[in-house]
Coordinates of C-alpha atoms in Angstrom, one line a residue:
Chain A
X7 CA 0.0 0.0 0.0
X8 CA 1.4 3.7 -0.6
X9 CA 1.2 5.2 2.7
X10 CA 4.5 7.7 2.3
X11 CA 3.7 10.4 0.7
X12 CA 6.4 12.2 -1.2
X13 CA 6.7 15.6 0.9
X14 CA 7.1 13.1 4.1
X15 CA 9.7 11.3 2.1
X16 CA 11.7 14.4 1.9
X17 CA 11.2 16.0 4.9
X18 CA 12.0 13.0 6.9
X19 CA 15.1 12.7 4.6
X20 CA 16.0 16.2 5.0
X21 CA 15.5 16.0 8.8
X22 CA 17.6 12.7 9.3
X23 CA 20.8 14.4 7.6
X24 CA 20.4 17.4 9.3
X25 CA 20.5 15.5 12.5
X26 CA 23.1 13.3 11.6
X27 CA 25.0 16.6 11.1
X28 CA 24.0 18.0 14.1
X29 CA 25.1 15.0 16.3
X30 CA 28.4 14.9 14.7
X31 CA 28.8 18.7 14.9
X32 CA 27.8 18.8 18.2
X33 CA 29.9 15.7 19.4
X34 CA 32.9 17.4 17.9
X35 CA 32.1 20.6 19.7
X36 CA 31.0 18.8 23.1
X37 CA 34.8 17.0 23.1
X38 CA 36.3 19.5 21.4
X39 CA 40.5 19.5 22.5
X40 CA 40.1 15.9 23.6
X41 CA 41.3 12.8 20.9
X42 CA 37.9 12.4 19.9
X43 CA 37.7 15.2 16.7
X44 CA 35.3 14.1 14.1
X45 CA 35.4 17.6 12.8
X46 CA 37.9 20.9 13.2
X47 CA 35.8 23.2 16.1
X48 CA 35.3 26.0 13.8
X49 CA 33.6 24.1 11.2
X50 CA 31.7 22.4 13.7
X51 CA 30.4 25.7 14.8
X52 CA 29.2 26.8 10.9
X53 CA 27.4 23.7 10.1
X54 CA 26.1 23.1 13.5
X55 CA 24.3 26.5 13.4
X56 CA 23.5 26.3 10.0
X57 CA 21.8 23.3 10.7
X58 CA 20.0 24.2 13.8
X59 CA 18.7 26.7 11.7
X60 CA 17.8 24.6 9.0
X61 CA 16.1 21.7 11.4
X62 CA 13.9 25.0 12.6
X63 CA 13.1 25.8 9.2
X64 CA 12.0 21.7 8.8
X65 CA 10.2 21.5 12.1
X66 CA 7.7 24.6 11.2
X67 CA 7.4 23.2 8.0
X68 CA 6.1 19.3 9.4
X69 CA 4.7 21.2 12.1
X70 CA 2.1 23.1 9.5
X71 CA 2.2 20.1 6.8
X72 CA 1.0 18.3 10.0
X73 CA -1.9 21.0 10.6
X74 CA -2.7 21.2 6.9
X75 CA -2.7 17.8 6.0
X76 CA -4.0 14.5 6.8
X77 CA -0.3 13.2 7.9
X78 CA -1.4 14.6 11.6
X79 CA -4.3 12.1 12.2
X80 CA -1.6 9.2 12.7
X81 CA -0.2 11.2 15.7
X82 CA -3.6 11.0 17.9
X83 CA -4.3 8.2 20.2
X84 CA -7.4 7.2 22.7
X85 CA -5.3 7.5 26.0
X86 CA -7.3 4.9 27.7
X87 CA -5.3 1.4 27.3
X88 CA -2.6 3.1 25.6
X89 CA -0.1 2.2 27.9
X90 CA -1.7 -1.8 27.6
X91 CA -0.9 -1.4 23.7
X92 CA 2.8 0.3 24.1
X93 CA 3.5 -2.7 26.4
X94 CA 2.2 -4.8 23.7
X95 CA 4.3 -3.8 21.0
X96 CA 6.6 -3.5 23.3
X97 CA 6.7 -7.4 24.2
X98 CA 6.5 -8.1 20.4
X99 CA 10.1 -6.6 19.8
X100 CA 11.6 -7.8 23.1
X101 CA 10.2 -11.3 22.8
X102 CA 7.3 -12.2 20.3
X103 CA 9.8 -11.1 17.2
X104 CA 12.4 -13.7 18.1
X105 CA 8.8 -16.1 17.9
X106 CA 8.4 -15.6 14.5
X107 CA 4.7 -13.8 15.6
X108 CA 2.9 -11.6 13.8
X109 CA 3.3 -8.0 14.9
X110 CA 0.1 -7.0 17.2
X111 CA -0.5 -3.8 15.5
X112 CA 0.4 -4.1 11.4
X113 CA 1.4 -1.5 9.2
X114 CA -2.2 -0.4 7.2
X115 CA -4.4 2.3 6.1
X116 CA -5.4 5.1 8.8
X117 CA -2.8 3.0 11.2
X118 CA 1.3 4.3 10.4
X119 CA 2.0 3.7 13.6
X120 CA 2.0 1.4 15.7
X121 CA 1.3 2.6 19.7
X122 CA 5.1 2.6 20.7
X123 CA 6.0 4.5 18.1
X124 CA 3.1 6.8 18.1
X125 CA 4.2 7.8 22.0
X126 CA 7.9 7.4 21.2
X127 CA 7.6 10.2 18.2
X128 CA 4.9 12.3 19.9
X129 CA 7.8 12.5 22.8
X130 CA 10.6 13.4 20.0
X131 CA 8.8 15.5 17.8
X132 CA 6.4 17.5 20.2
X133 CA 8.9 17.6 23.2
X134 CA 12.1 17.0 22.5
X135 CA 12.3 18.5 19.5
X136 CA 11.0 21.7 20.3
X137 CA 13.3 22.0 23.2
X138 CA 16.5 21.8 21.5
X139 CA 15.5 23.9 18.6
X140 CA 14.4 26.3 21.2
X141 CA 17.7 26.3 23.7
X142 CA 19.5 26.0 20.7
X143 CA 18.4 29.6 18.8
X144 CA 18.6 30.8 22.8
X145 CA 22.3 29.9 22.6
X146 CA 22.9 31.6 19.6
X147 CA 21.8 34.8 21.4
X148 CA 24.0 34.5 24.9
X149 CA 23.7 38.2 24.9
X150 CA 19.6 38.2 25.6
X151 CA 19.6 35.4 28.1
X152 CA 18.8 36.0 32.0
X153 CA 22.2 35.9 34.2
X154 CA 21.1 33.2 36.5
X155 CA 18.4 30.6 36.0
X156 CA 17.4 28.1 39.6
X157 CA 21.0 29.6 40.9
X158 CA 23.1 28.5 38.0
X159 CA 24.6 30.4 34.9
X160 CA 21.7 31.2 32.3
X161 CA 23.3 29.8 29.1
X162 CA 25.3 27.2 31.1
X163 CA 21.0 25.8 31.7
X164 CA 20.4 26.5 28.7
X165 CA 23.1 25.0 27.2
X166 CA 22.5 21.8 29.9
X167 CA 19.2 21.2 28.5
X168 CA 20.3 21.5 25.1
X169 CA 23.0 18.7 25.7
X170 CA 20.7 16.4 26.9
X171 CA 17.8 16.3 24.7
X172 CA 20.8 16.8 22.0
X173 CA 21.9 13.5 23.7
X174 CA 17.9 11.8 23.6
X175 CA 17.7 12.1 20.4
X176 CA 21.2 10.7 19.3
X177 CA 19.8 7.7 21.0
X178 CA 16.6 8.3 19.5
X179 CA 18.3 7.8 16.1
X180 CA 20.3 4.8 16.8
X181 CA 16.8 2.9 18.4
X182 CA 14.8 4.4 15.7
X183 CA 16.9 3.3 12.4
X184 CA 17.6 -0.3 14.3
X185 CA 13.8 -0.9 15.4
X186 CA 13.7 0.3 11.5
X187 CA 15.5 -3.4 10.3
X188 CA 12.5 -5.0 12.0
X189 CA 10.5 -5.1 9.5
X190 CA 9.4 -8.1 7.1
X191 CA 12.8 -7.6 5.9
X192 CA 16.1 -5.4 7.2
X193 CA 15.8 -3.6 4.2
X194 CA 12.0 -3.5 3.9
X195 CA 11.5 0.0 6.1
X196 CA 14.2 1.8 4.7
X197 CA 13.4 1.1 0.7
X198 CA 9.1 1.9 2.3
X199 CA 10.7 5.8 3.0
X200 CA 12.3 6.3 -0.6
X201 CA 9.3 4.6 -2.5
X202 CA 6.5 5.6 -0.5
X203 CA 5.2 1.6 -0.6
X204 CA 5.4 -0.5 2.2
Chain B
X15 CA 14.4 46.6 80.9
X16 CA 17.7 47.1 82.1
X17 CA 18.9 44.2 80.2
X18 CA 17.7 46.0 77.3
X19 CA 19.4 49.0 78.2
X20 CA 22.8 47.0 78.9
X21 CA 22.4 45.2 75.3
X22 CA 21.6 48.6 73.7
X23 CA 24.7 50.2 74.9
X24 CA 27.1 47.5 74.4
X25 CA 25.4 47.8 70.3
X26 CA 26.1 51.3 71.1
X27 CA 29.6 50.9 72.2
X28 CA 30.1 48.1 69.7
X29 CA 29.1 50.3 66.7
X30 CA 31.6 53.1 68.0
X31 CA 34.6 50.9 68.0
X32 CA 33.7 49.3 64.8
X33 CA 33.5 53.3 63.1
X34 CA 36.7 54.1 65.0
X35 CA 38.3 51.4 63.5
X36 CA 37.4 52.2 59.9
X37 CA 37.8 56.2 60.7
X38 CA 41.3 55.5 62.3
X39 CA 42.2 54.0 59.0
X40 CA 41.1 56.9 56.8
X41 CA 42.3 59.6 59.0
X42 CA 45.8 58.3 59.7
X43 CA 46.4 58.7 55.7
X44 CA 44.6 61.9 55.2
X45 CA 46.2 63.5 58.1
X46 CA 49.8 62.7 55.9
X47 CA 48.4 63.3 52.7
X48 CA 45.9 65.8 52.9
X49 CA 48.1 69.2 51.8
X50 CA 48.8 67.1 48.7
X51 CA 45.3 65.9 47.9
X52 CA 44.2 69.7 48.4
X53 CA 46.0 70.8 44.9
X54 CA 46.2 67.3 43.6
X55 CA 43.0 66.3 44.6
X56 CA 41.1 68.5 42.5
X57 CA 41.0 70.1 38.7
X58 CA 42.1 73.6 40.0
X59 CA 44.8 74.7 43.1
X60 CA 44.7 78.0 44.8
X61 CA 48.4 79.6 46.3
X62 CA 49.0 83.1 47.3
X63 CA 50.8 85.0 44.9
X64 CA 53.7 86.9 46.5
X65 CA 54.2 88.9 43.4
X66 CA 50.4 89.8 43.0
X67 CA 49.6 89.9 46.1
X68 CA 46.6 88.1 45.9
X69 CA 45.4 84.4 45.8
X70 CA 45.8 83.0 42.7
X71 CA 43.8 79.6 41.3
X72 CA 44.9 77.9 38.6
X73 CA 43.8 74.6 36.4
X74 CA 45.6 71.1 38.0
X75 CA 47.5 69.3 35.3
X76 CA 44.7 66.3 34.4
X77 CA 47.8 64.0 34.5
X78 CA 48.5 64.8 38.2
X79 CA 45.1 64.6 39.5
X80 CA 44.9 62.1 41.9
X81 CA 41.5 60.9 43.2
X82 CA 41.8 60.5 47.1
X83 CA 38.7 58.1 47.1
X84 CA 40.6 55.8 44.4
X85 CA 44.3 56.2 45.7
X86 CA 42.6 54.9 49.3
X87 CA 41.3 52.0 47.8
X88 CA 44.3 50.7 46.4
X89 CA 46.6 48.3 47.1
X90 CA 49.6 51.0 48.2
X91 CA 46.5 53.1 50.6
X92 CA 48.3 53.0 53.8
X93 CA 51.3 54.9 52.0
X94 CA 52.4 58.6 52.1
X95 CA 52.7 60.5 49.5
X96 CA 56.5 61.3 50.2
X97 CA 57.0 57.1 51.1
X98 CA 57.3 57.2 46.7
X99 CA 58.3 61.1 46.1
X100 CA 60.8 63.4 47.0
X101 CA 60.4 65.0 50.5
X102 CA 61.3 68.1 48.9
X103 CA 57.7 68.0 47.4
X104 CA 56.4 69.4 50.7
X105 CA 57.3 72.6 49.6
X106 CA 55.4 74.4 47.3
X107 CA 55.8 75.8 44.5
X108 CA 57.8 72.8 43.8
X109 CA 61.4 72.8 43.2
X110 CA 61.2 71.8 39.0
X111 CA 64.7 69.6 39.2
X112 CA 61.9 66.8 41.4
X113 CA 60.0 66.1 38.0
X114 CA 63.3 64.2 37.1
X115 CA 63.3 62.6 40.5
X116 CA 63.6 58.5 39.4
X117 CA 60.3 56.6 41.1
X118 CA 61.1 53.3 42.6
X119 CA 60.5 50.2 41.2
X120 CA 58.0 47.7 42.3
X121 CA 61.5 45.1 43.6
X122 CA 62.4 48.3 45.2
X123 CA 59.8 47.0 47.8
X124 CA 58.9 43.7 47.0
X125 CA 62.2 42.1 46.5
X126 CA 62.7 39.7 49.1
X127 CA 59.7 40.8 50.7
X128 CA 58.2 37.8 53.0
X129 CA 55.0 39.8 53.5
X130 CA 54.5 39.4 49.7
X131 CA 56.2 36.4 49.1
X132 CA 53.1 34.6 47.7
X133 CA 53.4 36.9 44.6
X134 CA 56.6 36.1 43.6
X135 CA 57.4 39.7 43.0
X136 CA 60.8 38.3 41.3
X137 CA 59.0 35.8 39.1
X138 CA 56.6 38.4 37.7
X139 CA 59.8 41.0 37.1
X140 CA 61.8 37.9 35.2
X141 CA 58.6 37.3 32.8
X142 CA 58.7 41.0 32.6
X143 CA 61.6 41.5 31.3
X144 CA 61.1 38.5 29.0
X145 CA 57.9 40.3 27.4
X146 CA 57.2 42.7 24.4
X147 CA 56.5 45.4 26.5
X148 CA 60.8 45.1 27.9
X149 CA 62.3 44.1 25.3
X150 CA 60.6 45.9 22.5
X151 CA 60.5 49.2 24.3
X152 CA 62.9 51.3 26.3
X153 CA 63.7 51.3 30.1
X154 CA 60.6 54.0 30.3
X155 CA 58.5 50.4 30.2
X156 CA 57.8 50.2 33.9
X157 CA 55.6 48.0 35.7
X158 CA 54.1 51.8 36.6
X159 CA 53.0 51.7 32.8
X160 CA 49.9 49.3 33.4
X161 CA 50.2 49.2 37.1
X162 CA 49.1 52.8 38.2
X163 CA 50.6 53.3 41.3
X164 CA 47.4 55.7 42.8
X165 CA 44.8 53.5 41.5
X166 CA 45.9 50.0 40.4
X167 CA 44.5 46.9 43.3
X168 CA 44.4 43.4 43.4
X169 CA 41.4 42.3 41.6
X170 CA 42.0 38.7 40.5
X171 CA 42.7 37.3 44.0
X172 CA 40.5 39.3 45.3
X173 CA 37.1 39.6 43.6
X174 CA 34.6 36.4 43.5
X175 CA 33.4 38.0 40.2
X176 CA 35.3 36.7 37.2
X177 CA 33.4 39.8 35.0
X178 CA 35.0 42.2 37.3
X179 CA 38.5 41.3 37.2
X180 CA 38.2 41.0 33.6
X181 CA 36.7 44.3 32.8
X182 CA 39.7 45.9 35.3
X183 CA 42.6 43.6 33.6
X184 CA 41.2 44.9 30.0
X185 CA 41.1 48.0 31.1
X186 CA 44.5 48.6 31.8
X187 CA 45.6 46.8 28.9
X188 CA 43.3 49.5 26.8
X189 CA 44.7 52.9 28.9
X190 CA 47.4 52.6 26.2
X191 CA 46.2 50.3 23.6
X192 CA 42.9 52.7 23.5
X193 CA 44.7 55.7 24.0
X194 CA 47.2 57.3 21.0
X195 CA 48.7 60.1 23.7
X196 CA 49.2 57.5 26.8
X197 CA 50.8 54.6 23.7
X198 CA 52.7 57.7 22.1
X199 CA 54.9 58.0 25.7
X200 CA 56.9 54.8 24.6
X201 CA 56.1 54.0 20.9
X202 CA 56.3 56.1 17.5
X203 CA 54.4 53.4 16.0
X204 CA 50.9 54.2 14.9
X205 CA 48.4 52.5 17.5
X206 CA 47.0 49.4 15.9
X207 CA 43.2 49.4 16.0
X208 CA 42.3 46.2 18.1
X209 CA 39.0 45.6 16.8
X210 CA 40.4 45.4 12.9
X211 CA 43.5 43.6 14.7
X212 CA 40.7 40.7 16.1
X213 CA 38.6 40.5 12.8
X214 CA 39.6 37.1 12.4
X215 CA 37.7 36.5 16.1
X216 CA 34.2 34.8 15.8
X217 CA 31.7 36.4 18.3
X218 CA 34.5 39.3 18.7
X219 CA 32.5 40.8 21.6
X220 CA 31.3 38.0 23.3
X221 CA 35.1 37.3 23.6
X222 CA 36.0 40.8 24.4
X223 CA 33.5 40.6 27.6
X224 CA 34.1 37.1 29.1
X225 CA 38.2 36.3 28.6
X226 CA 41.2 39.3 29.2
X227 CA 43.6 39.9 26.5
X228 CA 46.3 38.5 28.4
X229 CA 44.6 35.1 28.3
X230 CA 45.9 34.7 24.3
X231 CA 48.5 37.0 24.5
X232 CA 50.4 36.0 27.5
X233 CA 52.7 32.8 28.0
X234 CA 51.5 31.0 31.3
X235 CA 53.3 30.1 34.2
X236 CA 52.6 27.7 37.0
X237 CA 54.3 30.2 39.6
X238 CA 52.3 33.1 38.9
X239 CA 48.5 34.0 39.3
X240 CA 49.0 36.4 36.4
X241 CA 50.8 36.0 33.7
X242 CA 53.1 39.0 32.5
X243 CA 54.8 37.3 30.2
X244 CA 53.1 39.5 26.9
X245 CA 54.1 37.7 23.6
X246 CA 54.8 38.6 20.3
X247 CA 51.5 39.0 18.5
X248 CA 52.5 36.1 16.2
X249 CA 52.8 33.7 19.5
X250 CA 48.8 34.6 20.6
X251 CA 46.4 31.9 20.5
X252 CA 44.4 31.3 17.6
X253 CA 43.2 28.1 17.8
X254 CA 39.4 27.8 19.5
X255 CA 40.5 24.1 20.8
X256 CA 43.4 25.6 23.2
X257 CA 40.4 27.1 25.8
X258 CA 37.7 25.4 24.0
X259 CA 38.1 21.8 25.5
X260 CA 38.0 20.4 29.0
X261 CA 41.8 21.1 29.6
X262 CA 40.8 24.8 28.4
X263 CA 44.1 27.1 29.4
X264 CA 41.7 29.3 30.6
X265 CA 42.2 27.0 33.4
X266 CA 46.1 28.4 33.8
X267 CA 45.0 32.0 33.5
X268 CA 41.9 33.3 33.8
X269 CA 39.8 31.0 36.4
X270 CA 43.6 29.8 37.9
X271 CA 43.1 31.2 41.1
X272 CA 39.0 29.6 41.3
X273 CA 40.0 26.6 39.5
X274 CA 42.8 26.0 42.3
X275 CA 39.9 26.9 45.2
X276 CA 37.1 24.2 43.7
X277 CA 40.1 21.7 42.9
X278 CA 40.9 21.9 46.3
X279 CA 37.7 22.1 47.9
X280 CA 35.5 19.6 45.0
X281 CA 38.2 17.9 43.2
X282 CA 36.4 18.6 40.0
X283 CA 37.9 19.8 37.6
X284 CA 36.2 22.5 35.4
X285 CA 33.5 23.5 38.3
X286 CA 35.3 26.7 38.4
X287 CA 34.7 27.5 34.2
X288 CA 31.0 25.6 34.8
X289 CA 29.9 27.9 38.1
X290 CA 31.3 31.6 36.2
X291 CA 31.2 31.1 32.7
X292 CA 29.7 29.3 29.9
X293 CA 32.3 27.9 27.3
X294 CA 31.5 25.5 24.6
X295 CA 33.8 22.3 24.6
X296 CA 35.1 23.7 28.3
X297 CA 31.7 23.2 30.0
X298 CA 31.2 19.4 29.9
X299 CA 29.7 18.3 33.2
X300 CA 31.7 15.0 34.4
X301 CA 29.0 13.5 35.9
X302 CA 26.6 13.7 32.7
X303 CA 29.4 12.7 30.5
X304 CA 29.8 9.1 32.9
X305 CA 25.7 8.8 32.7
X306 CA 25.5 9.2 28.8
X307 CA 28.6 6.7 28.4
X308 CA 26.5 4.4 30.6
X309 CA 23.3 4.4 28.5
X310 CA 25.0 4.9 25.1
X311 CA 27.0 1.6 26.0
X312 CA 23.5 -0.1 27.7
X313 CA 21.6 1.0 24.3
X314 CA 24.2 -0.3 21.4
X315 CA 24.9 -3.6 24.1
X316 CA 21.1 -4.3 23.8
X317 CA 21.1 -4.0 20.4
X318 CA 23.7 -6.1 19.6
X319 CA 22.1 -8.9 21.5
X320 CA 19.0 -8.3 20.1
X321 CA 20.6 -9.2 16.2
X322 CA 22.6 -11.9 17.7
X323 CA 19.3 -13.5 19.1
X324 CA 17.5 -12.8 15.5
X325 CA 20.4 -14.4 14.1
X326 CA 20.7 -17.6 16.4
X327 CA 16.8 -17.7 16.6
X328 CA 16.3 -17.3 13.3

């Protein structure tokens, strides 16, 4: 069934190398001085902002294609029993996958996700996401943030909470594109996201 | 009630001690001093004119102004005027041979000096004397140049505010390197214009604010709180890495005096950068960096025995 359409192809394209980037960037940067250089530190600063700026740019953009669009229907979910279902899928990839069972909530029409991912994304895309597009513009203003925040340095918060969602969704990414291999075959998710077929 | 009476008069008595104490200090310089803060304490001096007849007031050279409420807040307070000058200044109008009178130098004092030991007075004249401002200038170079004798204090061991002693340490940097007439007295050289200088300095006032120049432009040493070895500008640092990174050199310089404090009171290393400043690469927090390793290591380990079950269950 053709459940990708092409503008979520190439956003989610577009948003995965612009994280990949940012990680990188951002690991270079986080360890800069130390052994560990993927990238020279001023380089690391140009395409790290660049690309902050960029992932903005692609975050208001699914953000309104959400709104505008039908793509935003496969983000709600009935709260009651959710957690029952999470738990579900949950078991399936811990346990019933090595089983040979069939996955409790299939891939289909008006269904995208299934309940683990629906929470997992609505966590990364409505939380975490925000947050470190929003520390990360603060950071590129030092000059307009408040001295102190709960006692401590304003940017150094800032940049804290920055690091750490910065950190969630580098692991994000690594559960995200492995859970991603899961499917009827390794390869089967990944060629689903440049055809649009799954 | 007269327990009350008793507590308020020992407050009373207390308080009177406490501004005696403060007063004495004050008063025992201005009692010295005085006559010459009242022409050199002020833009104008009045004298009577033996030849007129008359008192006379005339305009106070700007360079020989001396602010009373600056010179006792300085490091040298407690000194006389005539500890530094010539006697002879006592008398008025003043003999014109004193303007040549030498002024000691800072080991004139300090050299040997157990009281100042910890500042290793002799250290900081070697690294002097090793610096652009000695060897690429005359003998007229004196510590007196950036250390104004009337004004200058200890900020730097002093001050829990690392914005303070930056702004003061700039400062005296910029009284010449600002300032074509006071850079004039020992160069010929036209002044080179330090924000064109620094183009090559991303975020050039965010850099300006938060670090001093002497943190790039000095060489550090371990037996000094302050540098004053000044480099060629050839030698400063250019590269972000060098106080951009856990082992910043800011470290040596700028946060060496709280760096040593939270070493010694925390044992960790950069809490001194993490609790003043915010420094990309500088800033990582120990104890975040352990908890990442742990569930960046816990994640990929899961994985990995979650393809080697697929594989052996397959």
């Amino acid at each position: 069934m053709y459940i990708y359409p092409v503008w979520v192809r190439i956003w989610h394209l577009v948003n995965a190398l612009l994280i990949i980037a940012l990680v990188v960037t951002g690991l270079s940067l986080q360890y800069s001085g130390s052994d560990f250089i993927l990238m020279p530190f001023k380089s690391s600063v140009t395409i790290h902002n660049t690309s902050g700026l960029l992932l903005c740019a692609s975050f208001i953009y699914y953000l309104l294609a959400n709104h505008f669009t039908s793509n935003g229907q496969y983000y709600h979910f009935k709260s009651k029993g959710m957690i029952g279902r999470a738990l579900k899928q949950a078991r399936y990839y811990s346990y019933g996958v090595f089983k040979k069972e069939e996955p409790p909530f299939p891939v289909k029409v008006g269904r995208k996700f299934n309940p683990l991912q629906k929470l997992s994304y609505l966590f990364v895309m409505y939380l975490l996401m925000p947050a470190v597009i929003i520390t990360g513009i603060a950071m590129l203003f030092p000059d307009l943030l408040p001295d102190r925040i709960f006692g401590i340095l304003g940017i150094h918060f800032i940049d804290l909470i920055h690091i750490i969602t910065g950190f969630c969704l580098s692991v994000f990414l690594v559960v995200h594109i492995y859970i991603c291999t899961l499917g009827n075959t390794p390869s089967s998710n990944f060629k689903s996201m440049i055809n649009g077929w799954h | 009630m007269k327990k009350l009476l008793i507590i308020g008069l020992l407050f009373l008595l207390s308080m009177l001690l406490y501004a005696q104490e403060i007063s004495t200090e004050v008063i025992e310089h201005s009692a010295e001093n005085s006559k010459c803060f009242s022409c050199h304490g002020s833009s104008t001096y009045s004298y009577y004119n033996e030849v007129l007849e008359r008192y006379v007031t005339k305009r106070m050279n700007p360079y020989f102004i001396i602010d009373s409420m600056v010179y006792y807040d300085q490091n040298h307070r407690s000194f006389d005027c005539i500890d530094c000058h010539s006697y002879d200044f006592r008398t008025f109008p003043h003999d014109n041979t004193l303007r040549m009178e030498p002024m000691p130098s800072c080991l004139d004092c300090h050299e040997g000096d157990d009281a100042t030991a910890d500042f290793n007075f002799e250290i900081i004249n070697d690294e002097f004397h090793e610096s652009v401002h000695s060897t690429k200038h005359s003998e007229d170079f004196t510590c007196w140049m950036c250390h104004n004798p009337h004004s200058y204090k200890i900020v730097a061991r002093n001050s829990e505010n690392i914005k303070e002693t930056i702004v003061y340490d700039n400062n005296i940097c910029l009284s010449c390197h600002a300032d074509i007439n006071k850079y004039q007295l020992i160069s010929l050289n036209e002044k080179p214009n330090i924000i064109d200088k620094h183009d090559w300095l991303p975020n050039q006032f965010q850099h300006f604010a938060h670090v001093r120049c002497i943190e790039c432009h000095t060489h550090t040493s371990d037996n000094t709180l302050v540098a004053h070895h000044i480099q060629e500008k050839e030698k400063a640092v250019k590269k972000c890495v060098e106080c951009h990174s856990s082992s910043s050199t800011l470290l040596a310089s700028l946060y060496k005096f709280q760096a040593q404090e939270n070493r010694r009171k925390y044992g960790f290393f950069n809490a001194a950068i993490l609790s003043e400043a915010y420094m990309i690469g500088a800033n990582r927090n120990l104890y975040l960096n352990i908890l990442s390793f742990i569930i960046f290591g816990g994640v990929i380990l899961t994985i990995i025995v979650h393809i080697i079950l697929r594989i052996v269950l397959k």
